[in-house]
PDB file of C-alpha atoms and ligand atoms in Angstrom:
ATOM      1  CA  UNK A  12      70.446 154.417  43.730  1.00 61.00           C
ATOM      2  CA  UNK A  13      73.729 152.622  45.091  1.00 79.00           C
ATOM      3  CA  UNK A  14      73.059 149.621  47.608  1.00 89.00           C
ATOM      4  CA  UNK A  15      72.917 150.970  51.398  1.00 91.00           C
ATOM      5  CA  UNK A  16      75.288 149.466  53.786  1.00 93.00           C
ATOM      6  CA  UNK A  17      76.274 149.836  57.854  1.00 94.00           C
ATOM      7  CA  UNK A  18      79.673 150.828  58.745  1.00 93.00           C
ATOM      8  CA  UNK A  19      80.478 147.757  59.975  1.00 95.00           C
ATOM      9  CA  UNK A  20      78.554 145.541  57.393  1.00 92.00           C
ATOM     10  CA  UNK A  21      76.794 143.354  60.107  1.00 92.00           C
ATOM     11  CA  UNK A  22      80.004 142.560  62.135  1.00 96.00           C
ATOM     12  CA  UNK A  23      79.333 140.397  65.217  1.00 98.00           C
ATOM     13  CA  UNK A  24      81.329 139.812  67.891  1.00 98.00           C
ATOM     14  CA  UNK A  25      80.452 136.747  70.570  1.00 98.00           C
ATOM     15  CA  UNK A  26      81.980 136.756  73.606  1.00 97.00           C
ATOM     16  CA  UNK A  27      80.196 136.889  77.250  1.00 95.00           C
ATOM     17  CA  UNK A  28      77.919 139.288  75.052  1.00 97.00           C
ATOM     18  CA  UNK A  29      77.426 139.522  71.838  1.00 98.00           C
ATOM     19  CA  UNK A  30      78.090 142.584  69.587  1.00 98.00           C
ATOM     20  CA  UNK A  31      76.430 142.912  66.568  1.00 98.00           C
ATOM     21  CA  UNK A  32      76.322 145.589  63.739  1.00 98.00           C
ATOM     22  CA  UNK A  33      72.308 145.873  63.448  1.00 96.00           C
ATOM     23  CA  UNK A  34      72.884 146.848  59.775  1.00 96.00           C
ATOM     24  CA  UNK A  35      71.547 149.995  57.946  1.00 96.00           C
ATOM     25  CA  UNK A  36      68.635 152.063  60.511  1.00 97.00           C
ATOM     26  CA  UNK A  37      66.369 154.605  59.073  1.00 98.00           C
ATOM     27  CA  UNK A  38      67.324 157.668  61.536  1.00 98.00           C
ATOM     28  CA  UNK A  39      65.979 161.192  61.304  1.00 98.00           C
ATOM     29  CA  UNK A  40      66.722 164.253  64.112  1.00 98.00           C
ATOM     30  CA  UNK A  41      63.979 165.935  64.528  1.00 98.00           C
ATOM     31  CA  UNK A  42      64.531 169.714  66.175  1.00 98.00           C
ATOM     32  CA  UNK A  43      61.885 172.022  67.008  1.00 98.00           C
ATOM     33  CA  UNK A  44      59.793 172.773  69.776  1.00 98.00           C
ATOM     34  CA  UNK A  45      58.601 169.687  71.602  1.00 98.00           C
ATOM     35  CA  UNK A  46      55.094 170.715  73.002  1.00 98.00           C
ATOM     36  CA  UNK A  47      54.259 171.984  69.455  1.00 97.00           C
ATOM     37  CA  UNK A  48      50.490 169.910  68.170  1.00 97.00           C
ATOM     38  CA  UNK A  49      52.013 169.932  64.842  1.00 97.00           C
ATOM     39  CA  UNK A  50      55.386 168.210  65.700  1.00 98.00           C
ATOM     40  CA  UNK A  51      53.828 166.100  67.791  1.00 98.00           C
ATOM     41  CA  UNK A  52      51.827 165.182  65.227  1.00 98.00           C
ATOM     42  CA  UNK A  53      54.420 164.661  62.557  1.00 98.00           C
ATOM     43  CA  UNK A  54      56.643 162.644  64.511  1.00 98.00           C
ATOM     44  CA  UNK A  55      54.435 160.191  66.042  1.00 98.00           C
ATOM     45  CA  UNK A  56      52.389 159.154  62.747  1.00 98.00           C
ATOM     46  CA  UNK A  57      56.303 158.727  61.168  1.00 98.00           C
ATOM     47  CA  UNK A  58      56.806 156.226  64.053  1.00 98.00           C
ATOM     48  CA  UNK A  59      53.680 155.149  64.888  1.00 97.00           C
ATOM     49  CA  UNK A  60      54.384 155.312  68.588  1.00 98.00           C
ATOM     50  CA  UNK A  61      53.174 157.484  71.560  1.00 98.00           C
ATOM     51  CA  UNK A  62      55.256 160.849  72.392  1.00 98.00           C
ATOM     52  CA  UNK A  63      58.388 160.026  74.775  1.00 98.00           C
ATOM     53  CA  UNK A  64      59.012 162.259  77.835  1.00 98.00           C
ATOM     54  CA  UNK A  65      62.003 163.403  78.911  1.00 98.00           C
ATOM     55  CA  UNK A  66      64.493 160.919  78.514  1.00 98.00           C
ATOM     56  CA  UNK A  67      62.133 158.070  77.272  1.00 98.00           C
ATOM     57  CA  UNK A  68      62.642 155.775  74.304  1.00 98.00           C
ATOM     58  CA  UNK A  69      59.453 154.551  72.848  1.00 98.00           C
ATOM     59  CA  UNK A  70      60.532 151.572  70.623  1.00 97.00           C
ATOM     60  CA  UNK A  71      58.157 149.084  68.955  1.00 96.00           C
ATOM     61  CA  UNK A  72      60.046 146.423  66.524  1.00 93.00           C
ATOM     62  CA  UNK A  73      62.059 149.045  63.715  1.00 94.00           C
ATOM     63  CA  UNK A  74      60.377 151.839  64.599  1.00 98.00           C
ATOM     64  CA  UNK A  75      60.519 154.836  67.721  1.00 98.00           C
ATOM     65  CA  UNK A  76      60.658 157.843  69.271  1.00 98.00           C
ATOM     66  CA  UNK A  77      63.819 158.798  71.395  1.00 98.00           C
ATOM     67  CA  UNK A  78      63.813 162.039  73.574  1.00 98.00           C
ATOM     68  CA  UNK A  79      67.739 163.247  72.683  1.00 98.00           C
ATOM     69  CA  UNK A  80      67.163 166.935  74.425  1.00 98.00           C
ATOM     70  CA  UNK A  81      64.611 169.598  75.431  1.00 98.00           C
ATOM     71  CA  UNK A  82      63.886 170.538  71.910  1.00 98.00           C
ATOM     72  CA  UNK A  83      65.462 167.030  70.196  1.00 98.00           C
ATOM     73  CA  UNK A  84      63.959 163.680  68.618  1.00 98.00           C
ATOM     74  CA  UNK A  85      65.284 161.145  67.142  1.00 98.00           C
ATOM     75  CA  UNK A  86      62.866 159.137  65.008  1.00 98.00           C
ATOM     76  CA  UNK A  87      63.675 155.205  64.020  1.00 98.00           C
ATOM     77  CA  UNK A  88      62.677 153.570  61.501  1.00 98.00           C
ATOM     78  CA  UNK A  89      63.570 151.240  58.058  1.00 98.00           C
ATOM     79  CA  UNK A  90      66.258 152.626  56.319  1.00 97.00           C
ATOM     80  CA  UNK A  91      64.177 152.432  52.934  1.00 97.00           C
ATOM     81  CA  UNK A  92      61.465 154.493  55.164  1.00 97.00           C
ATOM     82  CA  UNK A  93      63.793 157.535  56.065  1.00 98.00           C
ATOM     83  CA  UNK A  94      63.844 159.869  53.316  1.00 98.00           C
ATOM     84  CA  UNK A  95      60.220 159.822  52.304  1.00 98.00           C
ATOM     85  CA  UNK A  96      59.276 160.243  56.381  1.00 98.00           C
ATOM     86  CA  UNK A  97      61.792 163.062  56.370  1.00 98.00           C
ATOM     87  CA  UNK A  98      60.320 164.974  53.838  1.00 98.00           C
ATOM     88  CA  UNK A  99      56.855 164.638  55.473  1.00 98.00           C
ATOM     89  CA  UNK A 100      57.652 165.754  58.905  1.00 98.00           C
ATOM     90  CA  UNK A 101      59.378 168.916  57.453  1.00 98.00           C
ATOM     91  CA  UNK A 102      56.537 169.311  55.378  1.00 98.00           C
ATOM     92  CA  UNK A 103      54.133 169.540  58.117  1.00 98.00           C
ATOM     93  CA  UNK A 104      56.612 171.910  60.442  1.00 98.00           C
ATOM     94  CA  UNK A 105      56.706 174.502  57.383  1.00 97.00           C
ATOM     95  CA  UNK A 106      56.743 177.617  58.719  1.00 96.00           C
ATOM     96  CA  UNK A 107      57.898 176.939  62.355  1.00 96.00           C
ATOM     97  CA  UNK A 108      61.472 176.950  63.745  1.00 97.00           C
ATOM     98  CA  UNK A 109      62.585 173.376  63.042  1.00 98.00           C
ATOM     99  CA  UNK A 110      65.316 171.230  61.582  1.00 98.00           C
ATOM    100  CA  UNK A 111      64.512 167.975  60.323  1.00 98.00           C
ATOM    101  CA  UNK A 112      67.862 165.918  58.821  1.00 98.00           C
ATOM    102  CA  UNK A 113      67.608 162.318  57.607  1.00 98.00           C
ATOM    103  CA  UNK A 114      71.117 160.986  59.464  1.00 98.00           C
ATOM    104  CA  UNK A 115      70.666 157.315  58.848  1.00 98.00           C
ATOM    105  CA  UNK A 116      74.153 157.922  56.869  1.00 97.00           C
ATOM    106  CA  UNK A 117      75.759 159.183  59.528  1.00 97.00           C
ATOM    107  CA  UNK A 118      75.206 156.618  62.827  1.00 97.00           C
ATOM    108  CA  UNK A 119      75.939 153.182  63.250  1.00 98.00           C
ATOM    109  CA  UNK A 120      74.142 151.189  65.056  1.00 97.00           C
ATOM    110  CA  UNK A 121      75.128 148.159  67.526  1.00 98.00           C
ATOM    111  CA  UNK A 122      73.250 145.432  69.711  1.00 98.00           C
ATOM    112  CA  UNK A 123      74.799 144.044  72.705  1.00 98.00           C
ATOM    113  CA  UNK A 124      72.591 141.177  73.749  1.00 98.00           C
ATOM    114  CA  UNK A 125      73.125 138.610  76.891  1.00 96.00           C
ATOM    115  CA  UNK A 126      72.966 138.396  80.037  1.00 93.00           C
ATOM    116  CA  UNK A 127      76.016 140.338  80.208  1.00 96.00           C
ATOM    117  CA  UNK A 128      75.225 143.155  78.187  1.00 97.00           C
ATOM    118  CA  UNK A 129      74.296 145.353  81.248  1.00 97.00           C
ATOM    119  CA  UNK A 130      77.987 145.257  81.980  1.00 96.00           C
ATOM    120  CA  UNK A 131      79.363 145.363  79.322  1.00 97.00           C
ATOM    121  CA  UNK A 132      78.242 148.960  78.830  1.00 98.00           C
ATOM    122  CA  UNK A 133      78.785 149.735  82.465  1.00 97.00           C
ATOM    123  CA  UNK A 134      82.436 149.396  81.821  1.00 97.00           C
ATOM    124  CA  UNK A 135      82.321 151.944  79.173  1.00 98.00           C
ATOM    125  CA  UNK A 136      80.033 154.383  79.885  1.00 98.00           C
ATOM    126  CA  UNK A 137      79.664 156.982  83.070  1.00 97.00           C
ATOM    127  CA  UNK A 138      76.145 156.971  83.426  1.00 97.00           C
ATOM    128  CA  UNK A 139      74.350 154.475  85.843  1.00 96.00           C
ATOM    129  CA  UNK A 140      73.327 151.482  84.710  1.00 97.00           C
ATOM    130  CA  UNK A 141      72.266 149.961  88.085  1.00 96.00           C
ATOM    131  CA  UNK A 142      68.842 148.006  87.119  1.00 96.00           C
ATOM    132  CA  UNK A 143      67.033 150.967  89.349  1.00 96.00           C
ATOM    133  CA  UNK A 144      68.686 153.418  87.195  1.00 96.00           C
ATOM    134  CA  UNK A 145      67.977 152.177  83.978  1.00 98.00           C
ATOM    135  CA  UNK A 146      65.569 149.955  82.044  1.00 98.00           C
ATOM    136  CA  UNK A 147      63.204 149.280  79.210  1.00 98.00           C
ATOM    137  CA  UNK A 148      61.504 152.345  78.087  1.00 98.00           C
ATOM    138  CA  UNK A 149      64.750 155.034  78.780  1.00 98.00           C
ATOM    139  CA  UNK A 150      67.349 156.319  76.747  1.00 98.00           C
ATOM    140  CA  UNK A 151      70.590 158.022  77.709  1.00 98.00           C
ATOM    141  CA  UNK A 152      72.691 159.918  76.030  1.00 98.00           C
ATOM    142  CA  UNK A 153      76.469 159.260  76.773  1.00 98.00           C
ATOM    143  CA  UNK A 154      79.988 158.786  76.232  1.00 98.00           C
ATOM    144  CA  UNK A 155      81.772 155.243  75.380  1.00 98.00           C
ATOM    145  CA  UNK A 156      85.352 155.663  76.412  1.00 97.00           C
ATOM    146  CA  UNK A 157      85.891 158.490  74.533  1.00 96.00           C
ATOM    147  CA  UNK A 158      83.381 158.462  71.885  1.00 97.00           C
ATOM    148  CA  UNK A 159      79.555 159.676  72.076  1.00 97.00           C
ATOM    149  CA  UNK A 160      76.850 157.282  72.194  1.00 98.00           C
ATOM    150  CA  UNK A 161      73.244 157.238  72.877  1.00 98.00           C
ATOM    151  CA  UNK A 162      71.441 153.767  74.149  1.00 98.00           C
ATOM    152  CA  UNK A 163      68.217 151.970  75.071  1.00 98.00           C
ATOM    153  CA  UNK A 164      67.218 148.524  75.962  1.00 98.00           C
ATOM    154  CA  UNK A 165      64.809 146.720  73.490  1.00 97.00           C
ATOM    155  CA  UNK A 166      63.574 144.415  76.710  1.00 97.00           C
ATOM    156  CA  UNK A 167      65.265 143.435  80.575  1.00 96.00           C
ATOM    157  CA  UNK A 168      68.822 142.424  79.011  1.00 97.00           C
ATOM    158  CA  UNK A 169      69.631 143.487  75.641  1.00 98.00           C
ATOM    159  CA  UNK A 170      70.680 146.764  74.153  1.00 98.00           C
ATOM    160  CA  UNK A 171      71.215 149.101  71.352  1.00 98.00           C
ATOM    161  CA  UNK A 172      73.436 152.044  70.724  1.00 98.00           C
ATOM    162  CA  UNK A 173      74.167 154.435  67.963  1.00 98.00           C
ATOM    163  CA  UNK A 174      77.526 156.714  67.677  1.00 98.00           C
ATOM    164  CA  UNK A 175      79.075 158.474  64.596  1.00 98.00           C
ATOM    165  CA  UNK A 176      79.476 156.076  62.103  1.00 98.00           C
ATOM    166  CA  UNK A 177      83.129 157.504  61.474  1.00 98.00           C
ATOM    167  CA  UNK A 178      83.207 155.346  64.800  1.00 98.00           C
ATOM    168  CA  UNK A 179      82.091 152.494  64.513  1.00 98.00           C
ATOM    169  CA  UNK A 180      85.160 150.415  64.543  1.00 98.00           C
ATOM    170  CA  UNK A 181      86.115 152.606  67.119  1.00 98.00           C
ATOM    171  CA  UNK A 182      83.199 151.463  69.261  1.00 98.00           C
ATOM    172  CA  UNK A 183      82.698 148.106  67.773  1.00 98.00           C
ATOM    173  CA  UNK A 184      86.401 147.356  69.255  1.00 98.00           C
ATOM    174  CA  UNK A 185      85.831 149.051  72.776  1.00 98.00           C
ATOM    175  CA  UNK A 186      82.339 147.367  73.362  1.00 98.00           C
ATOM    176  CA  UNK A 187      83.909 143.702  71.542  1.00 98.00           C
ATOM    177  CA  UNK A 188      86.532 144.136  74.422  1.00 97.00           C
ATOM    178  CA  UNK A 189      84.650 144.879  77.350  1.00 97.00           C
ATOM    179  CA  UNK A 190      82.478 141.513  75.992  1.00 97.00           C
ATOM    180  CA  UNK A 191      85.507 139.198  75.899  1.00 97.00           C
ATOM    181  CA  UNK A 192      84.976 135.647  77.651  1.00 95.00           C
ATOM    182  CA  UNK A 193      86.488 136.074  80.985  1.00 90.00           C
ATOM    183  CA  UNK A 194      86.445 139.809  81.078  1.00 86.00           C
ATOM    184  CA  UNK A 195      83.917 140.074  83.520  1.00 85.00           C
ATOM    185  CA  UNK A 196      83.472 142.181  86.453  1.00 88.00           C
ATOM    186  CA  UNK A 197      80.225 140.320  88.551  1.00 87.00           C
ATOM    187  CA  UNK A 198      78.911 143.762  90.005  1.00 88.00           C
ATOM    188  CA  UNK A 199      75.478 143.641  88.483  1.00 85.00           C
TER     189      UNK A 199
ATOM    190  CA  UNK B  26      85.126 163.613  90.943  1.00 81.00           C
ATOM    191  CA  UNK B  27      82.202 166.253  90.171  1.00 94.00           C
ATOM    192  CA  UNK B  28      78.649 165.230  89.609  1.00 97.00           C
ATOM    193  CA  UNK B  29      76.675 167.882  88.158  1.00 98.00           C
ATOM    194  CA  UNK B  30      72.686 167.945  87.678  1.00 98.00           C
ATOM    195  CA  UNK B  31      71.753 168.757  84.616  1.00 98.00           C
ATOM    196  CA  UNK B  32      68.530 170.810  84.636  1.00 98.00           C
ATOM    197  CA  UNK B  33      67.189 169.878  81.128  1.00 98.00           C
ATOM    198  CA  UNK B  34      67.666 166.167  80.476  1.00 98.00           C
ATOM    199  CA  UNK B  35      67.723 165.683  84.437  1.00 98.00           C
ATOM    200  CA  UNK B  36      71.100 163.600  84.658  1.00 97.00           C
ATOM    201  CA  UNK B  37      73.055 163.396  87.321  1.00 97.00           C
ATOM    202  CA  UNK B  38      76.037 164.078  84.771  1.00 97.00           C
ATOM    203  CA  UNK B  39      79.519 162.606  86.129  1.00 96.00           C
ATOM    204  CA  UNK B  40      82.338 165.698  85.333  1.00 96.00           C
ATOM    205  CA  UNK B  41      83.451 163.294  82.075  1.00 97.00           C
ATOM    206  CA  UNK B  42      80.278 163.867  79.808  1.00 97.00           C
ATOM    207  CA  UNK B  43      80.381 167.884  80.859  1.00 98.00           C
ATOM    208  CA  UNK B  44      82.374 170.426  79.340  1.00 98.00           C
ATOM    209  CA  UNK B  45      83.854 173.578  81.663  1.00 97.00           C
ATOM    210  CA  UNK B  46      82.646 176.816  80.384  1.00 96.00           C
ATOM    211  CA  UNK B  47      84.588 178.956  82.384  1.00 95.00           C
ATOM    212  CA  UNK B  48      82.883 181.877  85.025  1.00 96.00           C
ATOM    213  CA  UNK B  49      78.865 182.559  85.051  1.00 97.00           C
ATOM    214  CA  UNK B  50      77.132 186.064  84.094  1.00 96.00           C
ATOM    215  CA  UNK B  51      79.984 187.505  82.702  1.00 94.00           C
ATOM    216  CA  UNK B  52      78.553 191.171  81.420  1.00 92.00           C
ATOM    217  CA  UNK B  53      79.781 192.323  78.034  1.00 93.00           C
ATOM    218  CA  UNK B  54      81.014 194.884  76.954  1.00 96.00           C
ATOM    219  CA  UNK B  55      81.727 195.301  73.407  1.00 93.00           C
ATOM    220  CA  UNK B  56      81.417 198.629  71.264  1.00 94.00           C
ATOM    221  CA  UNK B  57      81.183 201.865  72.447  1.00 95.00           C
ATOM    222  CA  UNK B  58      82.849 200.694  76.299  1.00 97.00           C
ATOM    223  CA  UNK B  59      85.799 201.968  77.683  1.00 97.00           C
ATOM    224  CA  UNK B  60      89.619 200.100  77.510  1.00 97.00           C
ATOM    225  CA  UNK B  61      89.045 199.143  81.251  1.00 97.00           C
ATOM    226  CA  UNK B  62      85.585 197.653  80.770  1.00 96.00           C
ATOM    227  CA  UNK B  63      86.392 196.058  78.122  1.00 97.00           C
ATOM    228  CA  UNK B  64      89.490 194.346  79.463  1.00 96.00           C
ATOM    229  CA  UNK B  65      87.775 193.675  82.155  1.00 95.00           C
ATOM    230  CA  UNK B  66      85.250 191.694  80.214  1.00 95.00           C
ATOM    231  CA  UNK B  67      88.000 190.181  78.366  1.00 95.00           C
ATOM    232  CA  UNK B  68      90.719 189.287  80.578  1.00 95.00           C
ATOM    233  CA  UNK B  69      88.860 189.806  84.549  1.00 95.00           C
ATOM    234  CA  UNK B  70      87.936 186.650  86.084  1.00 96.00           C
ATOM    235  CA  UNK B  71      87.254 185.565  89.425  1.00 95.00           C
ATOM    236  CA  UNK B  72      88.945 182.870  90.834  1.00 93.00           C
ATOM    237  CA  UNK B  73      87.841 182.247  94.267  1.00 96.00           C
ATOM    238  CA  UNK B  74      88.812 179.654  96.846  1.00 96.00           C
ATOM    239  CA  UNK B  75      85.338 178.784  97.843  1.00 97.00           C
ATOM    240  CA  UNK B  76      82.391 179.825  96.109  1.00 98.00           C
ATOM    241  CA  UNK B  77      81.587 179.999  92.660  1.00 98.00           C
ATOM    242  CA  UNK B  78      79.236 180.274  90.049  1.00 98.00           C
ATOM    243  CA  UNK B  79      80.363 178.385  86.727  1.00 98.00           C
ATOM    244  CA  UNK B  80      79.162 177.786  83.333  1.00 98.00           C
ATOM    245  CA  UNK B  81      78.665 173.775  82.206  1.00 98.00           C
ATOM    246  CA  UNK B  82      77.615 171.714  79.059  1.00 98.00           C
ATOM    247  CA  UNK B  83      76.391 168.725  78.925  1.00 98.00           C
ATOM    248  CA  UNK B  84      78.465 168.305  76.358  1.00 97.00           C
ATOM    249  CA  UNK B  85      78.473 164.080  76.248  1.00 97.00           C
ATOM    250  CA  UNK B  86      74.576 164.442  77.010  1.00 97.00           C
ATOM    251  CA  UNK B  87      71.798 166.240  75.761  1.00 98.00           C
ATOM    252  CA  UNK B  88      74.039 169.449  74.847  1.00 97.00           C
ATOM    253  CA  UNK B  89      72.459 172.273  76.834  1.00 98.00           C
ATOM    254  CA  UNK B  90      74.777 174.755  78.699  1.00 98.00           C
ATOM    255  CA  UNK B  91      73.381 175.180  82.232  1.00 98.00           C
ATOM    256  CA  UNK B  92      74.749 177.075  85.391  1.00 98.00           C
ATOM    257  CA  UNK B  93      76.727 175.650  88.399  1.00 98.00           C
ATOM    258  CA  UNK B  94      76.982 176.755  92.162  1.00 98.00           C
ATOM    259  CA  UNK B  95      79.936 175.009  93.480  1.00 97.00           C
ATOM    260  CA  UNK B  96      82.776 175.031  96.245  1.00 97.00           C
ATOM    261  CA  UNK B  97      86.159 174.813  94.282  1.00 96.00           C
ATOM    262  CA  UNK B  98      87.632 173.879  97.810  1.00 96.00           C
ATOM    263  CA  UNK B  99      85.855 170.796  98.605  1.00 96.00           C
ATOM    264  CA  UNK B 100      83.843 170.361  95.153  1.00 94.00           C
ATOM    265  CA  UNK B 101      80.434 170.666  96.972  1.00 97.00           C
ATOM    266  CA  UNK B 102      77.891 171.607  94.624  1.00 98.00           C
ATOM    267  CA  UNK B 103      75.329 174.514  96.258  1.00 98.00           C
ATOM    268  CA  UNK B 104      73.152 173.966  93.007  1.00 98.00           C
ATOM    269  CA  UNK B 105      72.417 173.503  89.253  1.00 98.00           C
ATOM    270  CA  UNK B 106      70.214 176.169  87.166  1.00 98.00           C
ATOM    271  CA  UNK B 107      69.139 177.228  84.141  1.00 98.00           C
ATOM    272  CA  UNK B 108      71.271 178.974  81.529  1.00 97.00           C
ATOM    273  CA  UNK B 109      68.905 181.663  80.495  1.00 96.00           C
ATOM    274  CA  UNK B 110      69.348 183.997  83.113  1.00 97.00           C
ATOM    275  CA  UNK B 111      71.926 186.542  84.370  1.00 96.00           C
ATOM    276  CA  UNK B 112      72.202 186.028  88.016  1.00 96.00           C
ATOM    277  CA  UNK B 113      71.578 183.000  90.242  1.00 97.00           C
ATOM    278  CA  UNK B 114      68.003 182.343  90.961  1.00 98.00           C
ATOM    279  CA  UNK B 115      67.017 182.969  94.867  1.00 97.00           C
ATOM    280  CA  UNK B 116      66.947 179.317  95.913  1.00 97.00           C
ATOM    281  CA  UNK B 117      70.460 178.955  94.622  1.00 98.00           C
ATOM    282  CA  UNK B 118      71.686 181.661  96.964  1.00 98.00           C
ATOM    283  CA  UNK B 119      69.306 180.323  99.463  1.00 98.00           C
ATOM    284  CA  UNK B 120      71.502 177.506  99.270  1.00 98.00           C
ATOM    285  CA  UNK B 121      74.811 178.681  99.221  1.00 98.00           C
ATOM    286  CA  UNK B 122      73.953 180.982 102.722  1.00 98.00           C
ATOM    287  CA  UNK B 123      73.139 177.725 103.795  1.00 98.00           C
ATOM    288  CA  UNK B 124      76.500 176.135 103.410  1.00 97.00           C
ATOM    289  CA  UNK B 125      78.755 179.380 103.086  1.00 97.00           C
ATOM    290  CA  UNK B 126      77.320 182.164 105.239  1.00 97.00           C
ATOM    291  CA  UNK B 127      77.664 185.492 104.359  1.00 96.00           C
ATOM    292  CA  UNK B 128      79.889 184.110 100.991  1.00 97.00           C
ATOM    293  CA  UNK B 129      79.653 186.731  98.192  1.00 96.00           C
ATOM    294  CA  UNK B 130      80.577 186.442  94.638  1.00 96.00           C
ATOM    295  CA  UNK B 131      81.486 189.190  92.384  1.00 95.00           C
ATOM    296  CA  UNK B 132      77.981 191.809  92.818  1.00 94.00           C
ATOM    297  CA  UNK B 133      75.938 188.707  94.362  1.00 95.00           C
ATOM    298  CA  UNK B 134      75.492 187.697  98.426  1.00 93.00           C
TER     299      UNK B 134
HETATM  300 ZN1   ZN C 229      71.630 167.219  80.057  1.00 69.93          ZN
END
C-alpha cells in the first residue's frame, strides 16, 4: 500500500492565527436514514461518540460524528481506521437505502487556532460566527470565498475545516490571508 | 441581500450559499399533453412584481431544495417550506394575506 499523505503535506501558516494542514483524517459519509436503530448503531460504535442532532458535531480527540444534512453523517476518525470502519457500517445497513463512501482521499483538512481564529473565518465565510451563534459542539456547513467548507470548533477558540482536497491550496491561501499579522478586523 | 431559512438544516442561509431554482409547483406535462400545455410547462413562467413562490437550494449548505414565499419588490420573505409538496402549506398563505392582502399567484390566493 503506497504511504498516505494530506494535500497540503502539513503546511502551516503563522500569522495572527495559525493555519495548519492537520495531515491525513480518516473520513467516511454516511447516507441513509438518520432515525434508523441500525445506523444509529453503526455509526456511533465506528466513532465511539453519542448521536449528533441537527447541526451538532460530536468530536472527542480523532474521532466524531458530524450532522452534514437530514439524511447525512460524516464520521471522523484515523486515517488507518477508515476503510475497515467503512466496510462495517455498510455491512450492518445491508439491505436498507444507504450509501456509505470512505472520502478521507478526497477532503483536506485545516486547523485555525488562536485567539483570532474566530475571525479569521468570519472574513471568509457567510454564516454567523458571533460567539451566540456558534460554539463548541456545532458544525456548519458553508462556503469559504468561493469554495465549500464545513467547520467545527475543537474547544472556545480553535477550529477545523474540511473542503475538497482539489482545494486545498485554494483554501489554505484564502484562510493564510485572512490570518496575516495586521490583517485584523477587531469586531469579535 | 436575501436571507432565506432553510427548513432542514435550520440556517438562516445568506442568498450566497443558496442556489435559485427558478418558479415553485410548476405542473408537468410531458407525453400524451397537448403543444399548448406543454409549452406552457416549458416556456410559461410567472414573473410577478410582488409575490412569489420560488424554488431554493441550499446549495453551499446541507443541499436540500426547499420552497420560498417572497416579495421580489422589496425582498421580504412571507416564508420558507418544505420541498415535498405541490402548493404552499396554509400558514404560508396565512402569511402572505398578512402582508399582501388579497395577493394571488398563479391558481393560489
Ligand atoms: Zn440547509
Amino acid at each position: 500500500m503506497s504511504e498516505a499523505v494530506s494535500a497540503l503535506a502539513g503546511a502551516r501558516f503563522e500569522g495572527a492565527a495559525v493555519v495548519a494542514d492537520t495531515g491525513p483524517r480518516g473520513m467516511i459519509t454516511v447516507r441513509g436514514d438518520l432515525s434508523d436503530a441500525k445506523l444509529v448503531k453503526a455509526v456511533t460504535g465506528a466513532a465511539g461518540v453519542a448521536m449528533p442532532g441537527q447541526r451538532e458535531a460530536r468530536v472527542e480527540g480523532a474521532k466524531g460524528l458530524l450532522w452534514m444534512s437530514p439524511d447525512e453523517l460524516m464520521v471522523l476518525l484515523p486515517y488507518e481506521e477508515a476503510p475497515a470502519a467503512a466496510e462495517k457500517i455498510a455491512k450492518a445497513l445491508a439491505g436498507s437505502h444507504h450509501l456509505v463512501a470512505n472520502v478521507s482521499d478526497a477532503r483536506a483538512v485545516f486547523a485555525v487556532t488562536g485567539a483570532a481564529a474566530r475571525e479569521v473565518l468570519a472574513k471568509l465565510t457567510p454564516a454567523d460566527l458571533h460567539v451566540s451563534a456558534f460554539g463548541p459542539g456545532q458544525v456548519r456547513r458553508s462556503r469559504f470565498a468561493q469554495v465549500a467548507a464545513a467547520f467545527w470548533m475543537t474547544n472556545e477558540t480553535d477550529f477545523e475545516l474540511f473542503c475538497f482536497r482539489s482545494q486545498a491550496v485554494y483554501m489554505f491561501d484564502l484562510l493564510s490571508a485572512a490570518a496575516r499579522k495586521g490583517a485584523g478586523v477587531g469586531y469579535f | 441581500m436575501l436571507i432565506l431559512h432553510c427548513p432542514y438544516c435550520g440556517v438562516d442561509a445568506d442568498e450566497t450559499e443558496l442556489a435559485a431554482g427558478g418558479e415553485a409547483h410548476l405542473k408537468r406535462f410531458g407525453p400524451g399533453s397537448s403543444d399548448e400545455e406543454f409549452e406552457g410547462y416549458l416556456f410559461g413562467r410567472e414573473n410577478p412584481r410582488g409575490v412569489h413562490l420560488e424554488r431554493w437550494r441550499h446549495a453551499h449548505g446541507c443541499g436540500k431544495w426547499f420552497h420560498a414565499a417572497r416579495c421580489t419588490a422589496t425582498l421580504e420573505v412571507f416564508g420558507t417550506y418544505s420541498a415535498q409538496v405541490t402548493e404552499p402549506p396554509a400558514e404560508i398563505r396565512e402569511a402572505i394575506t398578512a402582508k399582501r392582502p388579497g395577493w394571488s399567484w398563479r391558481e393560489f390566493s
